[in-house]
Amino acid sequence: MASKVIHAIYTDDDLLLQAVKQVRDARYHIAEIYSPFPVHGLDKAMGLEPTRLAIASFLYGLVGMSVAILMMNFIMISDWPQDIGGKPSFSFLQNLPAFVPIIFELTVFFAAHLMVITFYMRSKLWPFKAAENPDVRTTDDHFLMEIDAANHSVEDLSKFLYDTGALEIKLIEN
Amino acid sequence: MYTLSSRLKLTAIIFMIVGAIGLVYAFIAAPDTIEDVKEMMAADAHHGSEEVAVVENDVHLANPEHSEDEHIIAEDHEGEEAHGETTHGDEAGHDNEHYEHLLHQLQNKPWAAVYIAAFFFFMIALGTMAFYAIQQAAQAGWSPVLFRVMEGITAYLLPGSIIMFVLLALSGFHFNHLFIWMDPEVVAHDEIIQNKTAYLNVPFLLIRAAIYIAGWNIFRYLLRRNSLRLDEATDDRLHKTNFKLAAGFLVFFLVSESMMSWDWIMSVDPHWFSTLFGWYVFASMIVSAVTVIALVTIYLKSRGFLEYVNDSHIHDLAKFMFGFSIFWTYLWFSQFMLIWYSNIPEEVTYFITRIDDYTLPFFGMVVMNFVFPVLLLMNSDYKRINLFVIMAGIIILCGHYMDIFVMIMPATVGESWFIGIPEISALLLFAGLFVFVVFSGLTKAPLLPKRNPFIKESKHFHY
């Protein structure tokens, strides 16, 4: 079944925020919003779930910490406990201060890089990916709201959007 | 306008009285002669044998027949002093030396307890002053609703710093033995201290202390006065004056705080030195100060006095608690790891005595000052929950008391430390005084600045 969506273009972020609230109050479903820059409070107005990226990052940090501890313990303590400049290599705890810089760096390294990669994967970003931009102006100075029109009268919806201050309203059928 | 509730006032006064009684008892209970020490040891036999064994080891190290290095390692000042008077190798003389050593430590105990508690609360007031000046100089938009809270906490700066000065003067006039470099007999036998007497001498120490104290209090007085006058003013000229004063204070503070940490804390170990010590003490100071600001704010808010403070302000304070806790740990570890790694004998004794005799406080404070705040305050939602901020705050404050404890105690009472009546009484006495002075200070002015140029932004601050 062909889906019908309406593209409403705004030129002001305050107007956009106001429109988002009105559209949600009227129980229309916003499929997507394209904006040239982050609009403060847009995610709250749209009712998007908060991100869990920070939690993922914390867990990645724990992984990095474990990798560093296991690695240093294996190399410096169990595999070949040499006397290097009189450092006590009898147990991990005895030589811990010397390992802390590495543990710290690896924790940060894992937390940062794996989080970024998670972000790319979750937002489906990679080199040579075809851009999903419905209108080139949205990367410059226009805001575009995409609304499902499937179960609504296109006429009413267009009228409603016009009243919220939309500059252009387009019906897209595909 | 805040009014001091009678319950809070009564609690503070009870704290002060109980603390004062405990301290009087502690000073009376401290032994006067070697015979008293022997009696105490006999009464406490099972503990006594252990203590004597430790002391034996200590004096052994201080024996001048050993190399100069070991002499320094023991850092056994009282032992050294005793050595000048007794014959070496004589068993009875050695025995008396143990007890004389122990006597000095036990006599130092109540003094050290008072000194630590006095410094701990004084540093909270000074750290708050620094934080306040940073907020003014940085033109922070979120914090003006908290300015009067910070000003209230800095009310303790004057009494706190005067108490510190009196304690230093008492040490200088030989009422106690906290600073071994103030003892001419010790200096006479100690070349390392002799070479430092140009800086470490009592008149110069007191002059320096007077300069720092005068500087901090004058800046505090002017900033507070201008802040109150700004409420009545018709233009923002006083705001600019305060901006300049705050910037000037920060310059003065950085220099004076660093020197204060050498004079008041590092000099209890005159054989040891560390370059980042000033920063390390500062980190302790600022994190305790931010914690106290947060706790007082939450208390006043819960009593309904801070209308415009919302959970975003608490969130910001909790972020500072979190960040400065990590900053403290960074400096603690940097200082420890550099000395541990190079293991140079004259530097590393500082940590050897602490790890051997203060194992639990030394490592326990890292857990309290780092692990707890990191786990409790990492979550953004938890920083908005008062209960979490209060819990983390109490742990941080206990941790930084332990921090000061581990800085002062090993050099003054050595292995005879214990957190008993003297320590807890001193803490109660100064906690009561601090609460009384701070909350009386808060009653003196409205809790919301009227004409601060950033006050509107601060009222609507939302994160």
XYZ file of C-alpha atoms in Angstrom:
637
model
C 0.000 0.000 0.000
C 1.346 3.337 -0.949
C 2.009 5.610 1.975
C 1.171 9.254 1.977
C 3.184 11.806 3.920
C 2.975 15.549 4.122
C 6.076 17.718 4.191
C 5.585 21.016 5.971
C 8.440 23.508 5.783
C 9.083 26.164 8.442
C 11.705 28.890 8.484
C 11.947 29.589 12.198
C 12.836 27.227 15.032
C 10.475 28.881 17.523
C 7.649 28.487 15.048
C 8.663 24.883 14.522
C 8.570 24.134 18.254
C 5.161 25.713 18.552
C 3.919 23.745 15.522
C 5.241 20.480 16.978
C 3.215 21.071 20.128
C 0.062 21.885 18.159
C 0.482 18.880 15.874
C 0.924 16.565 18.821
C -2.061 18.068 20.612
C -4.138 17.416 17.495
C -3.019 13.750 17.619
C -1.341 13.770 14.234
C 1.735 11.541 13.998
C 5.075 13.214 13.272
C 7.221 10.765 11.311
C 10.406 12.844 11.206
C 11.777 16.358 11.559
C 14.744 17.660 9.560
C 16.646 20.606 10.999
C 19.919 22.325 10.020
C 21.027 22.595 13.670
C 20.051 21.226 17.090
C 16.864 22.881 18.344
C 16.785 22.975 22.154
C 13.814 21.115 23.529
C 12.737 19.625 20.203
C 13.167 16.057 21.464
C 11.077 16.846 24.549
C 8.367 18.525 22.438
C 8.266 15.517 20.120
C 8.171 13.153 23.089
C 11.273 11.195 22.070
C 12.768 8.698 24.513
C 15.988 9.845 26.231
C 19.167 8.331 24.838
C 20.839 5.365 26.515
C 24.219 6.147 24.975
C 25.697 7.237 28.328
C 24.781 3.912 29.936
C 26.401 2.056 27.038
C 29.489 4.206 27.443
C 29.735 3.388 31.166
C 29.580 -0.327 30.385
C 32.216 0.038 27.662
C 34.408 1.810 30.206
C 34.079 -1.174 32.544
C 35.074 -3.448 29.662
C 38.142 -1.297 28.960
C 39.092 -1.353 32.628
C 38.817 -5.142 32.759
C 40.880 -5.511 29.577
C 43.629 -3.327 31.027
C 43.659 -5.138 34.369
C 43.655 -8.622 32.840
C 46.307 -7.644 30.309
C 48.684 -6.073 32.832
C 48.120 -8.880 35.314
C 48.906 -11.514 32.697
C 51.926 -9.772 31.148
C 53.599 -8.258 34.199
C 52.629 -10.626 37.003
C 51.757 -14.139 35.777
C 53.541 -14.614 32.461
C 56.991 -13.224 33.134
C 57.372 -11.465 36.502
C 60.762 -9.879 35.906
C 62.451 -7.512 38.316
C 62.420 -4.257 36.358
C 64.146 -1.538 38.331
C 63.098 -3.047 41.638
C 59.359 -2.769 41.011
C 57.545 -5.390 43.072
C 55.973 -7.834 40.607
C 54.900 -10.443 43.149
C 51.234 -9.549 42.977
C 49.017 -7.214 41.011
C 48.166 -5.034 44.005
C 51.807 -4.446 44.884
C 52.537 -3.000 41.481
C 49.130 -1.382 40.976
C 50.203 2.304 40.978
C 52.378 1.685 37.911
C 49.403 0.201 36.054
C 46.878 2.906 36.923
C 47.797 5.264 34.034
C 47.214 2.427 31.562
C 44.006 1.295 33.244
C 42.736 4.863 33.140
C 43.641 5.442 29.501
C 42.159 2.168 28.306
C 38.962 2.841 30.244
C 38.596 6.199 28.511
C 39.625 4.738 25.155
C 37.036 1.977 25.228
C 34.302 4.201 26.651
C 34.851 6.897 24.030
C 35.452 4.878 20.888
C 32.878 2.164 21.421
C 30.307 4.821 22.285
C 31.025 6.697 19.057
C 30.793 3.494 17.050
C 27.533 2.664 18.810
C 26.258 6.101 17.880
C 27.166 5.546 14.198
C 25.504 2.169 14.130
C 22.340 3.249 15.912
C 21.957 6.315 13.692
C 22.969 4.365 10.578
C 25.879 6.577 9.603
C 28.794 5.387 7.504
C 30.940 6.562 4.583
C 29.270 6.313 1.139
C 25.853 6.137 2.724
C 23.231 7.776 0.508
C 21.975 10.948 2.155
C 18.306 10.812 3.226
C 17.544 14.425 2.685
C 14.050 15.248 1.453
C 14.882 18.870 0.689
C 18.372 20.398 0.361
C 17.277 23.597 2.067
C 16.910 21.753 5.396
C 20.711 21.675 5.749
C 20.868 25.422 5.454
C 18.013 27.449 6.916
C 14.717 25.543 6.613
C 12.993 23.116 8.958
C 10.917 20.262 7.586
C 8.258 18.323 9.425
C 7.096 15.039 7.944
C 3.613 13.924 9.012
C 1.780 10.684 8.292
C -1.306 11.459 6.262
C -2.460 7.888 5.731
C -5.637 7.933 7.843
C -6.407 11.616 7.713
C -8.036 13.882 5.242
C -5.209 15.567 3.338
C -7.298 18.692 2.973
C -7.917 19.098 6.724
C -4.319 18.303 7.573
C -2.975 20.835 5.069
C -5.320 23.479 6.423
C -4.223 22.673 9.965
C -0.535 22.857 9.063
C -1.050 26.105 7.216
C -2.513 27.562 10.401
C 0.544 26.495 12.402
C 2.656 28.759 10.206
C 4.055 26.343 7.615
C 5.601 28.109 4.642
C 5.241 25.237 2.175
C 3.061 22.138 2.348
C 3.701 19.229 0.022
C 1.937 15.893 -0.365
C 4.370 13.067 -1.077
C 3.048 9.755 -2.331
C 5.287 6.759 -2.709
C 14.770 36.626 55.649
C 16.053 33.509 57.347
C 15.588 33.078 61.068
C 17.761 30.706 63.036
C 15.495 27.972 64.354
C 15.843 27.408 68.086
C 16.285 23.674 67.557
C 19.281 24.194 65.301
C 20.743 26.720 67.714
C 20.263 24.336 70.620
C 21.843 21.452 68.690
C 24.868 23.600 67.838
C 25.270 24.692 71.445
C 24.943 21.116 72.715
C 27.598 20.036 70.193
C 29.909 22.770 71.427
C 29.381 21.954 75.106
C 29.776 18.200 74.668
C 32.850 18.788 72.508
C 34.370 21.187 75.023
C 33.782 18.771 77.912
C 35.301 15.924 75.908
C 38.330 18.045 75.074
C 38.871 19.101 78.673
C 38.747 15.433 79.615
C 41.180 14.581 76.804
C 43.684 17.192 77.947
C 43.411 16.023 81.557
C 43.698 12.366 80.573
C 46.841 12.972 78.528
C 49.849 11.700 80.522
C 52.157 14.238 82.184
C 55.124 12.036 83.003
C 56.756 8.823 81.853
C 55.324 7.102 84.947
C 51.808 7.937 83.746
C 52.551 6.346 80.382
C 53.852 3.209 82.081
C 50.721 3.033 84.222
C 48.498 3.448 81.180
C 50.390 0.709 79.387
C 50.079 -1.616 82.368
C 46.344 -0.945 82.644
C 45.937 -1.719 78.998
C 48.225 -4.747 78.970
C 47.120 -6.620 75.859
C 47.285 -3.468 73.789
C 50.425 -2.267 75.568
C 52.693 -5.107 74.541
C 51.847 -4.449 70.933
C 52.583 -0.741 71.246
C 55.920 -1.273 72.959
C 56.978 -3.610 70.183
C 56.262 -0.936 67.615
C 58.106 1.707 69.575
C 61.094 -0.583 70.004
C 61.313 -0.892 66.274
C 61.036 2.853 65.889
C 63.795 3.719 68.314
C 65.971 1.068 66.789
C 65.739 2.868 63.485
C 66.544 6.181 65.102
C 69.766 4.824 66.583
C 72.553 7.095 65.364
C 74.850 4.081 64.826
C 72.806 3.437 61.710
C 73.336 5.325 58.510
C 72.099 8.872 58.035
C 69.434 7.671 55.597
C 67.822 5.389 58.109
C 67.986 8.191 60.578
C 65.812 10.216 58.289
C 63.568 7.274 57.486
C 62.512 6.931 61.079
C 61.698 10.636 61.204
C 61.684 9.972 64.832
C 62.005 13.479 66.154
C 61.163 12.809 69.749
C 63.505 9.847 69.713
C 66.258 12.022 68.330
C 65.705 14.561 70.994
C 65.809 11.939 73.690
C 69.009 10.573 72.225
C 70.955 13.646 73.090
C 70.308 13.003 76.757
C 70.600 9.249 77.189
C 73.476 6.842 76.770
C 73.233 4.602 73.732
C 73.202 0.880 74.231
C 72.093 1.194 77.833
C 69.018 -1.022 78.129
C 67.360 1.008 80.885
C 67.995 4.207 78.956
C 66.463 2.666 75.858
C 63.456 1.613 77.842
C 62.935 5.135 79.111
C 63.362 6.408 75.585
C 60.437 4.286 74.422
C 58.267 5.787 77.079
C 59.459 9.324 76.542
C 58.735 8.940 72.850
C 55.294 7.574 73.657
C 54.723 10.339 76.202
C 55.320 13.034 73.592
C 52.970 11.330 71.176
C 50.214 10.974 73.752
C 50.662 14.583 74.868
C 50.343 15.697 71.253
C 47.151 13.737 70.706
C 44.513 16.189 71.998
C 46.387 19.112 70.438
C 46.572 17.409 67.065
C 42.868 16.539 67.307
C 41.993 20.211 67.922
C 44.322 21.366 65.174
C 42.829 18.980 62.586
C 39.222 19.839 63.416
C 39.983 23.577 63.489
C 41.717 23.418 60.130
C 39.000 21.253 58.585
C 36.191 23.718 59.296
C 38.358 26.733 58.552
C 39.236 25.291 55.151
C 35.561 24.825 54.313
C 34.985 28.543 54.866
C 38.078 29.474 52.860
C 37.177 27.068 50.044
C 33.676 28.548 49.896
C 35.256 31.979 49.611
C 37.316 30.740 46.655
C 34.279 29.178 45.006
C 32.284 32.361 45.550
C 35.047 34.469 44.009
C 35.235 32.103 41.034
C 31.486 32.443 40.474
C 31.765 36.251 40.614
C 34.823 36.471 38.385
C 33.441 33.951 35.875
C 30.131 35.878 35.768
C 28.261 32.637 36.296
C 24.605 32.885 35.393
C 23.343 29.970 37.455
C 24.718 30.714 40.920
C 23.613 34.213 42.051
C 20.601 32.726 43.896
C 23.150 30.840 45.997
C 25.425 33.825 46.692
C 23.906 34.569 50.081
C 24.292 30.930 51.100
C 27.971 31.081 50.170
C 28.388 34.417 51.959
C 26.776 32.865 55.022
C 29.260 29.990 55.014
C 32.186 32.394 54.650
C 31.022 34.056 57.880
C 33.025 31.320 59.577
C 36.218 32.565 57.891
C 36.967 35.209 60.530
C 36.500 33.081 63.690
C 37.971 30.034 61.954
C 41.130 31.795 60.834
C 41.610 33.499 64.197
C 41.371 30.111 65.921
C 43.996 28.775 63.523
C 46.237 31.730 64.310
C 45.826 31.210 68.063
C 46.661 27.515 67.695
C 49.787 28.368 65.702
C 50.782 30.969 68.272
C 50.277 28.425 71.094
C 52.559 26.021 69.231
C 55.051 28.830 68.767
C 55.073 29.518 72.505
C 55.739 25.799 73.188
C 52.382 24.875 74.676
C 52.526 21.800 72.499
C 54.829 19.837 70.299
C 52.979 19.739 66.980
C 55.766 21.353 64.975
C 59.133 19.833 65.781
C 60.990 22.648 64.030
C 59.711 25.011 66.733
C 61.750 23.083 69.309
C 65.272 24.590 69.547
C 66.674 21.321 70.927
C 65.468 19.357 67.919
C 66.781 21.973 65.514
C 70.169 21.955 67.249
C 70.614 18.289 66.326
C 69.013 18.430 62.909
C 70.961 19.863 60.021
C 68.076 19.525 57.566
C 65.865 21.765 59.681
C 68.758 24.123 60.414
C 69.023 24.804 56.697
C 65.342 25.728 56.582
C 65.244 28.064 59.576
C 65.312 31.128 57.332
C 61.749 30.199 56.360
C 60.687 27.986 59.244
C 60.945 30.216 62.294
C 58.157 31.172 64.641
C 58.049 34.994 64.176
C 58.087 34.721 60.376
C 55.452 31.963 60.442
C 53.134 34.120 62.547
C 53.747 37.184 60.362
C 52.924 35.159 57.245
C 49.828 33.704 58.893
C 48.710 37.201 59.910
C 49.135 38.410 56.317
C 47.106 35.549 54.817
C 44.380 35.866 57.413
C 44.183 39.643 57.045
C 44.073 39.332 53.245
C 41.324 36.722 53.136
C 39.184 38.507 55.702
C 39.540 41.940 54.113
C 38.495 40.543 50.729
C 35.622 38.695 52.387
C 34.481 41.810 54.232
C 34.565 43.987 51.098
C 32.841 41.457 48.851
C 30.093 40.876 51.375
C 29.620 44.592 52.063
C 29.402 45.429 48.354
C 27.028 42.533 47.756
C 24.674 43.897 50.438
C 24.998 47.486 49.240
C 24.223 46.417 45.684
C 20.725 45.480 46.891
C 20.066 49.129 47.760
C 22.011 50.694 44.899
C 20.573 52.339 41.787
C 23.312 51.303 39.355
C 25.586 48.285 38.827
C 28.855 49.971 39.778
C 29.289 47.802 42.879
C 28.866 44.691 40.777
C 31.893 45.752 38.733
C 33.817 46.502 41.914
C 33.006 43.028 43.184
C 34.100 41.510 39.889
C 37.495 43.163 40.255
C 37.715 42.288 43.958
C 36.932 38.649 43.219
C 39.618 38.515 40.536
C 42.088 40.133 42.935
C 41.130 37.720 45.683
C 41.733 34.733 43.427
C 45.269 35.912 42.623
C 46.004 36.534 46.303
C 44.323 33.279 47.297
C 46.339 31.096 44.937
C 49.636 32.375 46.330
C 48.563 32.548 49.973
C 46.770 29.188 49.943
C 49.844 27.463 48.565
C 52.101 29.043 51.194
C 49.532 28.395 53.907
C 49.607 24.694 53.056
C 53.398 24.606 53.444
C 53.292 26.568 56.687
C 50.352 24.972 58.440
C 50.403 21.425 57.147
C 53.561 20.418 55.312
C 55.808 21.858 58.032
C 54.664 19.238 60.547
C 56.946 16.988 58.472
C 59.888 19.366 58.055
C 62.092 16.696 56.461
C 59.684 16.163 53.618
C 58.450 18.311 50.771
C 56.203 17.980 47.748
C 55.660 20.484 44.966
C 51.994 19.847 44.276
C 51.066 19.912 47.964
C 49.393 23.326 47.755
C 47.138 22.134 44.965
C 46.380 18.951 46.795
C 45.223 20.843 49.887
C 43.269 23.202 47.651
C 41.448 20.273 46.025
C 40.412 19.005 49.443
C 39.322 22.495 50.376
C 37.181 23.238 47.333
C 35.419 19.868 47.227
C 34.501 20.103 50.938
C 33.333 23.670 50.370
C 31.097 22.820 47.405
C 29.697 19.894 49.387
C 28.856 22.134 52.338
C 27.251 24.693 49.995
C 25.103 21.907 48.548
C 24.143 20.548 51.980
C 23.266 23.985 53.395
C 21.296 24.813 50.233
C 19.326 21.581 50.453
C 18.648 22.205 54.151
C 17.458 25.794 53.587
C 15.396 24.726 50.582
C 13.731 21.977 52.608
C 12.810 24.606 55.228
C 11.246 26.701 52.457
C 13.707 29.594 52.461
C 15.130 29.408 48.950
C 12.203 29.997 46.649
C 14.145 30.146 43.383
C 16.533 27.254 43.936
C 15.480 24.277 41.833
C 16.918 20.847 41.198
C 19.046 22.233 38.355
C 21.017 24.288 40.863
C 21.506 21.181 42.997
C 22.475 19.301 39.853
C 25.182 21.882 39.123
C 26.550 21.739 42.662
C 26.574 17.945 42.506
C 28.490 18.140 39.235
C 31.097 20.287 40.962
C 31.243 17.800 43.859
C 31.757 14.990 41.379
C 34.344 16.856 39.311
C 36.368 18.176 42.233
C 36.318 14.733 43.887
C 37.993 13.342 40.793
C 40.355 16.322 40.749
C 41.336 15.577 44.351
C 41.935 11.925 43.498
C 44.027 12.924 40.521
C 46.281 15.043 42.726
C 46.373 12.475 45.528
C 47.398 9.797 43.094
C 49.886 12.009 41.250
C 51.630 12.829 44.499
C 51.567 9.241 45.728
C 52.513 7.569 42.473
C 55.444 9.870 41.647
C 56.972 9.273 45.074
C 56.156 5.548 45.113
C 57.615 5.064 41.647
C 60.944 6.787 42.205
C 61.150 5.506 45.790
C 63.732 8.077 46.938
C 64.271 7.371 50.652
C 63.920 10.923 51.990
C 60.633 11.401 50.155
C 59.073 7.990 50.433
C 59.166 7.815 54.253
C 56.166 10.106 54.204
C 54.069 7.403 52.591
C 55.747 4.465 54.309
C 54.739 5.745 57.755
C 51.248 6.426 56.464
C 50.756 3.067 54.786
C 52.254 1.108 57.695
C 50.573 2.902 60.584
C 47.465 4.392 58.914
C 46.535 1.670 56.427
C 42.786 1.933 56.832
C 42.476 5.746 56.948
C 45.007 6.200 54.151
C 43.298 3.885 51.669
C 39.834 4.291 53.169
C 39.825 7.978 52.292
C 40.456 7.155 48.623
C 37.371 4.957 48.669
C 35.320 7.666 50.416
C 36.616 10.562 48.334
C 36.694 8.853 44.963
C 34.820 5.584 44.607
C 31.660 6.667 46.450
C 31.218 10.045 44.726
C 31.953 8.519 41.322
C 29.396 5.770 41.710
C 26.759 7.886 43.491
C 26.999 11.046 41.427
C 27.788 9.796 37.935
C 24.148 9.367 37.001
C 22.570 12.609 35.853
C 19.244 11.783 37.536
C 20.881 10.990 40.887
C 22.459 14.461 40.954
C 18.930 15.893 41.170
C 17.839 13.668 44.054
C 18.520 15.366 47.381
C 18.977 12.089 49.219
C 21.829 11.026 46.931
C 23.520 14.417 47.138
C 23.269 14.361 50.935
C 24.619 10.814 51.182
C 27.502 11.536 48.839
C 28.116 14.827 50.649
C 28.386 13.225 54.077
C 30.787 10.592 52.770
C 32.880 13.253 51.020
C 33.084 15.372 54.176
C 34.109 12.376 56.321
C 36.653 11.464 53.665
C 38.209 14.897 53.653
C 38.352 14.965 57.441
C 40.328 11.723 57.142
C 42.488 13.405 54.521
C 43.511 16.187 56.922
C 43.833 13.569 59.677
C 46.303 11.551 57.618
C 48.265 14.710 56.791
C 48.730 15.845 60.414
C 48.530 12.792 62.685
C 51.476 10.658 61.468
C 53.924 13.506 62.101
C 52.508 14.480 65.482
C 51.298 11.334 67.232
C 52.734 8.650 64.943
C 51.481 5.151 65.586
C 49.603 6.162 68.764
C 46.666 7.456 66.739
C 43.094 6.543 67.415
C 39.777 8.170 66.626
C 38.572 8.396 70.184
C 37.343 10.994 72.628
C 39.819 13.800 71.741
C 39.233 13.555 67.997
C 35.447 13.232 68.148
C 35.142 15.959 70.816
C 37.218 18.374 68.755
C 35.107 17.582 65.714
C 31.883 18.149 67.683
C 33.149 21.416 69.165
C 34.088 22.907 65.805
C 31.063 21.459 64.014
C 28.828 23.165 66.585
C 30.709 26.430 66.252
C 30.605 26.204 62.458
C 26.874 25.558 62.338
C 26.220 28.323 64.854
C 28.336 30.945 63.055
C 27.188 29.985 59.550
C 23.478 29.930 60.302
C 23.720 33.116 62.360
C 25.499 34.639 59.356
C 22.619 33.559 57.125
C 20.102 35.463 59.266
C 21.862 38.781 58.678
C 20.669 39.406 55.113
C 17.842 38.362 52.779
C 18.666 35.059 51.094
C 17.973 36.421 47.614
C 20.215 39.177 46.206
C 17.970 41.865 44.733
C 19.935 43.726 42.113
C 22.576 41.312 40.896
C 22.692 41.655 37.090
C 22.528 37.870 36.690
C 19.819 37.217 39.244
C 17.023 36.878 36.694
C 18.951 34.339 34.666
C 19.784 32.485 37.849
C 16.136 32.378 38.967
C 15.161 30.761 35.683
C 18.187 28.550 35.479
C 17.276 25.242 34.035
C 19.574 22.475 32.942
